[in-house]
Amino acid sequence: MEQATMKEAVKQQNRWLMLLQNYIFPLILALYPLRHIWVGLDLRDTGYNYANFLYMGLEHMDPMWVFSTYLSNVLGHFLTLLPGGHTLLWMNLYTGLFASLTAVLAYFFCARKLQIPSALVFLGEFVAISLCWSPTAVLYNYLTYLLFLTGAMLLYLGLTKEKPLFLVLAGVALGSNVLVRFPNLTEAVLILALWGYGFFSRKKCSRVMKETGYCLLGYLGIVALFLGYISIRYGFSSYVEAIVRLFGMTDVATDYKPTSMLGGVLKWYTDNLYWVIRIAFFMVLGMMLSVPFGKKFQKGKNVAAVLLAAVAVIWLYSREFCVLRFDEYDSMLLPAVLFLMLILFVCAVQIVRRGVSAEEKLLAMIVGLMTFFTSIGSNNGLYPSINNLFFAAPYIFWTIWRFCILGADRITLLKGKRQENGKKKFPGEITVSLFPIKAMCIAFLCLFLFQSIGFGTKFVFVESKGAKNVDTKMENSDILKGIYMSAERAEWMETITTYVKDNGLVGKEVILYGDIPALSFYLGMPSVFNPWSDLASYSVSAMEEAFQALKTDIAGGTEYPVVILDKAVLEKDAEDVKLDMIKAYMDAYAYELTFENDKFALYEAEKRKYD
């Protein structure tokens, strides 16, 4: 009877474990990215991307951005057609689901295919979502991560399970990503993992080339398919001209030059060596303490190593390695960069270490390449890699866990050598405990987890900063209904929204300037040209061409667009060629200031043809 009761208890425990692994963990990961969908009003990236989705096409968008992020714009436009797709709250929900899908997909792959303990995978995915600083409205980021992850998983399965179809589909995923965001061309670097796996598994060269061919078939095939469609709809020359402009923008936006982007990434890593060296000092000190007594007094030395790790953490906080203001990047930035360096180091060790299977070397190559190359193609340093830890975080937690729990306790630095007479040349041996390294790894990961999760629960992106004082809800805007923001921002938006609605300006074209592109979406006013014309990537010559086209249209009877400026740009003394161009246009067509509040100045032509 007692044995039967015990079996029933074990059975019940297994049922709860299966429920946790298969349903509760995935459900939490699916919902967690949606935690802030009603919080914060961003006047830049969020509304800018939604405006591009809502008004997608060559009429209201810069052709360079239409084609360089084509698939994300097409998908974003589809989302605007769904129920509530014209509102900020529902669009935040729809785009947030892409982060949910990526996390859940990575969870099931790591837990089921890689056999990583589900608790470690869940923790890794929870941290990865917490570090997603970028608003999900920037869909080309999250669609990039989803397809990059999909391509990596298919590549791994195609090689380890010897499934050619998976290799073709991996190529399809990575090729599609080029149409999501053109700089994703760099993701083709995953082919190095394929070649590396061929080397470590001692495959014949002909077989490796055949597997490469499968990947290229999917990659080039899907690119050709999409380009064919674009050529039929818009003309191939339009696509080529847009991509040529994309390459040419580096003349003015120098931070997009390949050398600048690569140099920026490497600089982040080299700058963070300051902290690596000091943390390494604590580890070396702990290891040195274990040398004089060999294996004696092990328990006492382990306690000393734990205390040393705790001192290191206290020192890091005292030196503001990270802060407890979780609505700011500083709360997670340096720990996250150090975590990236840990990823690259662990992957490198796994690749070169003896006794590691070819399959795990392949996994290390994929994770390492994804971590490093996610940031290549962006001018944001290592921020993109921090935003894309869906695959890397659970893998590193698993690898460190195995090292700390299952790894060797000591390493031998010097063994005694025997002479011909049987005597040792060196009496005994010199060994070093690895416990100080394990203690420091656990201490850092605890710090990293605490800071990352704190950041994830508090931070909401608003103009590249964290939202603050979000205690006021909009009342007079259908588009912003249900969104909480600061009282100041609510006043800005309520007054200008009322004016636009009362004066029949909703749906009218607008010229925006002053880092306020989101107004196009928030006010329901399509932009005459690029709504974020402040960007250096939108050249002066492109703006000149846009104004020339506008003047031609006005001469043909087109309505005068509204002009809205951020008042801050009017107060700057610095020379601004684009602003001068806008002022010259307004002077030529007799525009006058018809509305202003503390933030915005709205101008309309004296003769409004839409009256």
PDB file of C-alpha atoms in Angstrom, residues 133-287:
ATOM      1  CA  TRP A 133      15.112  46.997 -25.411  1.00  0.00           C
ATOM      2  CA  SER A 134      13.987  47.733 -28.982  1.00  0.00           C
ATOM      3  CA  PRO A 135      10.251  48.401 -29.411  1.00  0.00           C
ATOM      4  CA  THR A 136       8.536  45.550 -31.224  1.00  0.00           C
ATOM      5  CA  ALA A 137       7.226  48.164 -33.678  1.00  0.00           C
ATOM      6  CA  VAL A 138      10.675  47.917 -35.295  1.00  0.00           C
ATOM      7  CA  LEU A 139       9.423  44.768 -36.950  1.00  0.00           C
ATOM      8  CA  TYR A 140      12.445  44.336 -39.198  1.00  0.00           C
ATOM      9  CA  ASN A 141      14.430  43.601 -36.028  1.00  0.00           C
ATOM     10  CA  TYR A 142      12.126  40.942 -34.623  1.00  0.00           C
ATOM     11  CA  LEU A 143      11.375  39.367 -37.990  1.00  0.00           C
ATOM     12  CA  THR A 144      15.147  39.234 -38.512  1.00  0.00           C
ATOM     13  CA  TYR A 145      15.640  37.417 -35.210  1.00  0.00           C
ATOM     14  CA  LEU A 146      12.822  34.983 -35.954  1.00  0.00           C
ATOM     15  CA  LEU A 147      14.146  34.043 -39.398  1.00  0.00           C
ATOM     16  CA  PHE A 148      17.784  34.004 -38.227  1.00  0.00           C
ATOM     17  CA  LEU A 149      16.790  31.590 -35.453  1.00  0.00           C
ATOM     18  CA  THR A 150      14.727  29.488 -37.872  1.00  0.00           C
ATOM     19  CA  GLY A 151      17.611  29.299 -40.338  1.00  0.00           C
ATOM     20  CA  ALA A 152      20.045  28.312 -37.586  1.00  0.00           C
ATOM     21  CA  MET A 153      17.749  25.576 -36.242  1.00  0.00           C
ATOM     22  CA  LEU A 154      17.106  24.147 -39.703  1.00  0.00           C
ATOM     23  CA  LEU A 155      20.821  24.227 -40.485  1.00  0.00           C
ATOM     24  CA  TYR A 156      21.600  22.326 -37.281  1.00  0.00           C
ATOM     25  CA  LEU A 157      18.914  19.709 -37.914  1.00  0.00           C
ATOM     26  CA  GLY A 158      19.770  19.413 -41.589  1.00  0.00           C
ATOM     27  CA  LEU A 159      23.418  18.662 -40.810  1.00  0.00           C
ATOM     28  CA  THR A 160      23.035  16.476 -37.714  1.00  0.00           C
ATOM     29  CA  LYS A 161      20.015  14.522 -39.012  1.00  0.00           C
ATOM     30  CA  GLU A 162      21.311  14.511 -42.611  1.00  0.00           C
ATOM     31  CA  LYS A 163      18.121  16.054 -43.997  1.00  0.00           C
ATOM     32  CA  PRO A 164      18.827  17.895 -47.298  1.00  0.00           C
ATOM     33  CA  LEU A 165      15.352  19.450 -47.287  1.00  0.00           C
ATOM     34  CA  PHE A 166      16.134  21.163 -43.975  1.00  0.00           C
ATOM     35  CA  LEU A 167      19.279  22.641 -45.535  1.00  0.00           C
ATOM     36  CA  VAL A 168      17.219  24.022 -48.415  1.00  0.00           C
ATOM     37  CA  LEU A 169      14.710  25.489 -45.949  1.00  0.00           C
ATOM     38  CA  ALA A 170      17.561  26.998 -43.908  1.00  0.00           C
ATOM     39  CA  GLY A 171      18.648  28.776 -47.083  1.00  0.00           C
ATOM     40  CA  VAL A 172      15.061  29.938 -47.648  1.00  0.00           C
ATOM     41  CA  ALA A 173      14.887  31.418 -44.131  1.00  0.00           C
ATOM     42  CA  LEU A 174      18.213  33.256 -44.449  1.00  0.00           C
ATOM     43  CA  GLY A 175      17.465  34.394 -48.011  1.00  0.00           C
ATOM     44  CA  SER A 176      14.067  35.750 -46.960  1.00  0.00           C
ATOM     45  CA  ASN A 177      15.839  37.748 -44.284  1.00  0.00           C
ATOM     46  CA  VAL A 178      17.647  39.767 -46.959  1.00  0.00           C
ATOM     47  CA  LEU A 179      14.234  41.114 -47.989  1.00  0.00           C
ATOM     48  CA  VAL A 180      13.320  41.767 -44.369  1.00  0.00           C
ATOM     49  CA  ARG A 181      16.365  43.982 -43.940  1.00  0.00           C
ATOM     50  CA  PHE A 182      19.008  44.251 -46.638  1.00  0.00           C
ATOM     51  CA  PRO A 183      22.046  44.234 -44.263  1.00  0.00           C
ATOM     52  CA  ASN A 184      20.959  40.720 -43.257  1.00  0.00           C
ATOM     53  CA  LEU A 185      23.157  39.617 -46.131  1.00  0.00           C
ATOM     54  CA  THR A 186      25.785  39.109 -43.425  1.00  0.00           C
ATOM     55  CA  GLU A 187      23.780  36.163 -42.046  1.00  0.00           C
ATOM     56  CA  ALA A 188      25.111  34.066 -44.908  1.00  0.00           C
ATOM     57  CA  VAL A 189      28.154  33.730 -42.633  1.00  0.00           C
ATOM     58  CA  LEU A 190      26.384  30.713 -41.084  1.00  0.00           C
ATOM     59  CA  ILE A 191      27.801  28.784 -44.020  1.00  0.00           C
ATOM     60  CA  LEU A 192      31.043  28.779 -42.024  1.00  0.00           C
ATOM     61  CA  ALA A 193      29.303  26.562 -39.463  1.00  0.00           C
ATOM     62  CA  LEU A 194      28.394  24.121 -42.215  1.00  0.00           C
ATOM     63  CA  TRP A 195      31.999  23.966 -43.409  1.00  0.00           C
ATOM     64  CA  GLY A 196      33.303  23.742 -39.844  1.00  0.00           C
ATOM     65  CA  TYR A 197      30.970  20.832 -39.113  1.00  0.00           C
ATOM     66  CA  GLY A 198      32.211  19.102 -42.246  1.00  0.00           C
ATOM     67  CA  PHE A 199      35.782  19.489 -41.006  1.00  0.00           C
ATOM     68  CA  PHE A 200      35.129  18.278 -37.454  1.00  0.00           C
ATOM     69  CA  SER A 201      32.996  15.338 -38.592  1.00  0.00           C
ATOM     70  CA  ARG A 202      35.604  14.489 -41.271  1.00  0.00           C
ATOM     71  CA  LYS A 203      33.230  14.579 -44.190  1.00  0.00           C
ATOM     72  CA  LYS A 204      34.440  14.338 -47.743  1.00  0.00           C
ATOM     73  CA  CYS A 205      34.843  17.653 -49.535  1.00  0.00           C
ATOM     74  CA  SER A 206      32.323  16.612 -52.186  1.00  0.00           C
ATOM     75  CA  ARG A 207      29.678  16.029 -49.540  1.00  0.00           C
ATOM     76  CA  VAL A 208      30.316  19.381 -47.882  1.00  0.00           C
ATOM     77  CA  MET A 209      29.992  21.127 -51.237  1.00  0.00           C
ATOM     78  CA  LYS A 210      26.755  19.247 -51.891  1.00  0.00           C
ATOM     79  CA  GLU A 211      25.339  20.436 -48.559  1.00  0.00           C
ATOM     80  CA  THR A 212      26.469  23.960 -49.401  1.00  0.00           C
ATOM     81  CA  GLY A 213      24.626  23.653 -52.685  1.00  0.00           C
ATOM     82  CA  TYR A 214      21.398  22.731 -50.906  1.00  0.00           C
ATOM     83  CA  CYS A 215      21.640  25.871 -48.773  1.00  0.00           C
ATOM     84  CA  LEU A 216      22.434  28.059 -51.781  1.00  0.00           C
ATOM     85  CA  LEU A 217      19.510  26.573 -53.676  1.00  0.00           C
ATOM     86  CA  GLY A 218      17.071  27.723 -51.006  1.00  0.00           C
ATOM     87  CA  TYR A 219      18.850  31.048 -50.448  1.00  0.00           C
ATOM     88  CA  LEU A 220      19.138  32.147 -54.073  1.00  0.00           C
ATOM     89  CA  GLY A 221      15.785  30.633 -55.023  1.00  0.00           C
ATOM     90  CA  ILE A 222      13.768  32.645 -52.510  1.00  0.00           C
ATOM     91  CA  VAL A 223      15.710  35.842 -53.234  1.00  0.00           C
ATOM     92  CA  ALA A 224      15.035  35.401 -56.962  1.00  0.00           C
ATOM     93  CA  LEU A 225      11.339  34.773 -56.249  1.00  0.00           C
ATOM     94  CA  PHE A 226      10.919  37.936 -54.187  1.00  0.00           C
ATOM     95  CA  LEU A 227      12.943  40.059 -56.600  1.00  0.00           C
ATOM     96  CA  GLY A 228      10.826  38.742 -59.453  1.00  0.00           C
ATOM     97  CA  TYR A 229       7.661  39.827 -57.679  1.00  0.00           C
ATOM     98  CA  ILE A 230       9.104  43.254 -56.844  1.00  0.00           C
ATOM     99  CA  SER A 231      10.236  43.699 -60.446  1.00  0.00           C
ATOM    100  CA  ILE A 232       6.761  42.897 -61.768  1.00  0.00           C
ATOM    101  CA  ARG A 233       5.017  45.223 -59.326  1.00  0.00           C
ATOM    102  CA  TYR A 234       7.443  48.153 -59.106  1.00  0.00           C
ATOM    103  CA  GLY A 235      10.030  47.586 -61.835  1.00  0.00           C
ATOM    104  CA  PHE A 236      13.452  46.057 -61.241  1.00  0.00           C
ATOM    105  CA  SER A 237      15.160  49.404 -61.805  1.00  0.00           C
ATOM    106  CA  SER A 238      13.256  50.900 -58.855  1.00  0.00           C
ATOM    107  CA  TYR A 239      14.672  48.230 -56.565  1.00  0.00           C
ATOM    108  CA  VAL A 240      18.207  48.663 -57.884  1.00  0.00           C
ATOM    109  CA  GLU A 241      18.058  52.453 -57.521  1.00  0.00           C
ATOM    110  CA  ALA A 242      16.849  52.127 -53.930  1.00  0.00           C
ATOM    111  CA  ILE A 243      19.622  49.696 -52.969  1.00  0.00           C
ATOM    112  CA  VAL A 244      22.241  51.856 -54.702  1.00  0.00           C
ATOM    113  CA  ARG A 245      21.001  54.769 -52.578  1.00  0.00           C
ATOM    114  CA  LEU A 246      21.272  52.552 -49.511  1.00  0.00           C
ATOM    115  CA  PHE A 247      24.951  51.973 -50.210  1.00  0.00           C
ATOM    116  CA  GLY A 248      25.442  55.625 -51.098  1.00  0.00           C
ATOM    117  CA  MET A 249      23.989  56.929 -47.824  1.00  0.00           C
ATOM    118  CA  THR A 250      27.291  56.104 -46.104  1.00  0.00           C
ATOM    119  CA  ASP A 251      28.656  59.326 -47.617  1.00  0.00           C
ATOM    120  CA  VAL A 252      26.511  61.318 -45.168  1.00  0.00           C
ATOM    121  CA  ALA A 253      25.633  58.679 -42.542  1.00  0.00           C
ATOM    122  CA  THR A 254      29.240  57.612 -41.993  1.00  0.00           C
ATOM    123  CA  ASP A 255      28.317  55.380 -39.032  1.00  0.00           C
ATOM    124  CA  TYR A 256      26.759  52.993 -41.568  1.00  0.00           C
ATOM    125  CA  LYS A 257      30.058  52.370 -43.322  1.00  0.00           C
ATOM    126  CA  PRO A 258      31.158  48.711 -42.963  1.00  0.00           C
ATOM    127  CA  THR A 259      34.411  49.783 -41.324  1.00  0.00           C
ATOM    128  CA  SER A 260      32.554  52.046 -38.881  1.00  0.00           C
ATOM    129  CA  MET A 261      30.013  49.365 -37.973  1.00  0.00           C
ATOM    130  CA  LEU A 262      32.672  46.695 -37.443  1.00  0.00           C
ATOM    131  CA  GLY A 263      34.930  49.134 -35.599  1.00  0.00           C
ATOM    132  CA  GLY A 264      32.038  50.170 -33.373  1.00  0.00           C
ATOM    133  CA  VAL A 265      31.302  46.556 -32.431  1.00  0.00           C
ATOM    134  CA  LEU A 266      34.948  45.764 -31.681  1.00  0.00           C
ATOM    135  CA  LYS A 267      35.346  48.955 -29.653  1.00  0.00           C
ATOM    136  CA  TRP A 268      32.540  47.902 -27.328  1.00  0.00           C
ATOM    137  CA  TYR A 269      34.317  44.625 -26.703  1.00  0.00           C
ATOM    138  CA  THR A 270      37.752  46.178 -26.195  1.00  0.00           C
ATOM    139  CA  ASP A 271      36.379  48.857 -23.877  1.00  0.00           C
ATOM    140  CA  ASN A 272      34.745  46.174 -21.755  1.00  0.00           C
ATOM    141  CA  LEU A 273      38.106  44.443 -21.278  1.00  0.00           C
ATOM    142  CA  TYR A 274      38.575  46.909 -18.415  1.00  0.00           C
ATOM    143  CA  TRP A 275      36.016  44.903 -16.419  1.00  0.00           C
ATOM    144  CA  VAL A 276      37.119  41.524 -17.739  1.00  0.00           C
ATOM    145  CA  ILE A 277      40.657  42.069 -16.467  1.00  0.00           C
ATOM    146  CA  ARG A 278      39.467  43.033 -12.999  1.00  0.00           C
ATOM    147  CA  ILE A 279      37.050  40.147 -12.700  1.00  0.00           C
ATOM    148  CA  ALA A 280      39.800  37.811 -13.903  1.00  0.00           C
ATOM    149  CA  PHE A 281      41.996  39.163 -11.096  1.00  0.00           C
ATOM    150  CA  PHE A 282      39.501  37.940  -8.492  1.00  0.00           C
ATOM    151  CA  MET A 283      39.378  34.508 -10.139  1.00  0.00           C
ATOM    152  CA  VAL A 284      43.171  34.188 -10.355  1.00  0.00           C
ATOM    153  CA  LEU A 285      43.505  35.291  -6.735  1.00  0.00           C
ATOM    154  CA  GLY A 286      41.075  32.583  -5.671  1.00  0.00           C
ATOM    155  CA  MET A 287      42.931  29.961  -7.685  1.00  0.00           C
TER     156      MET A 287
END
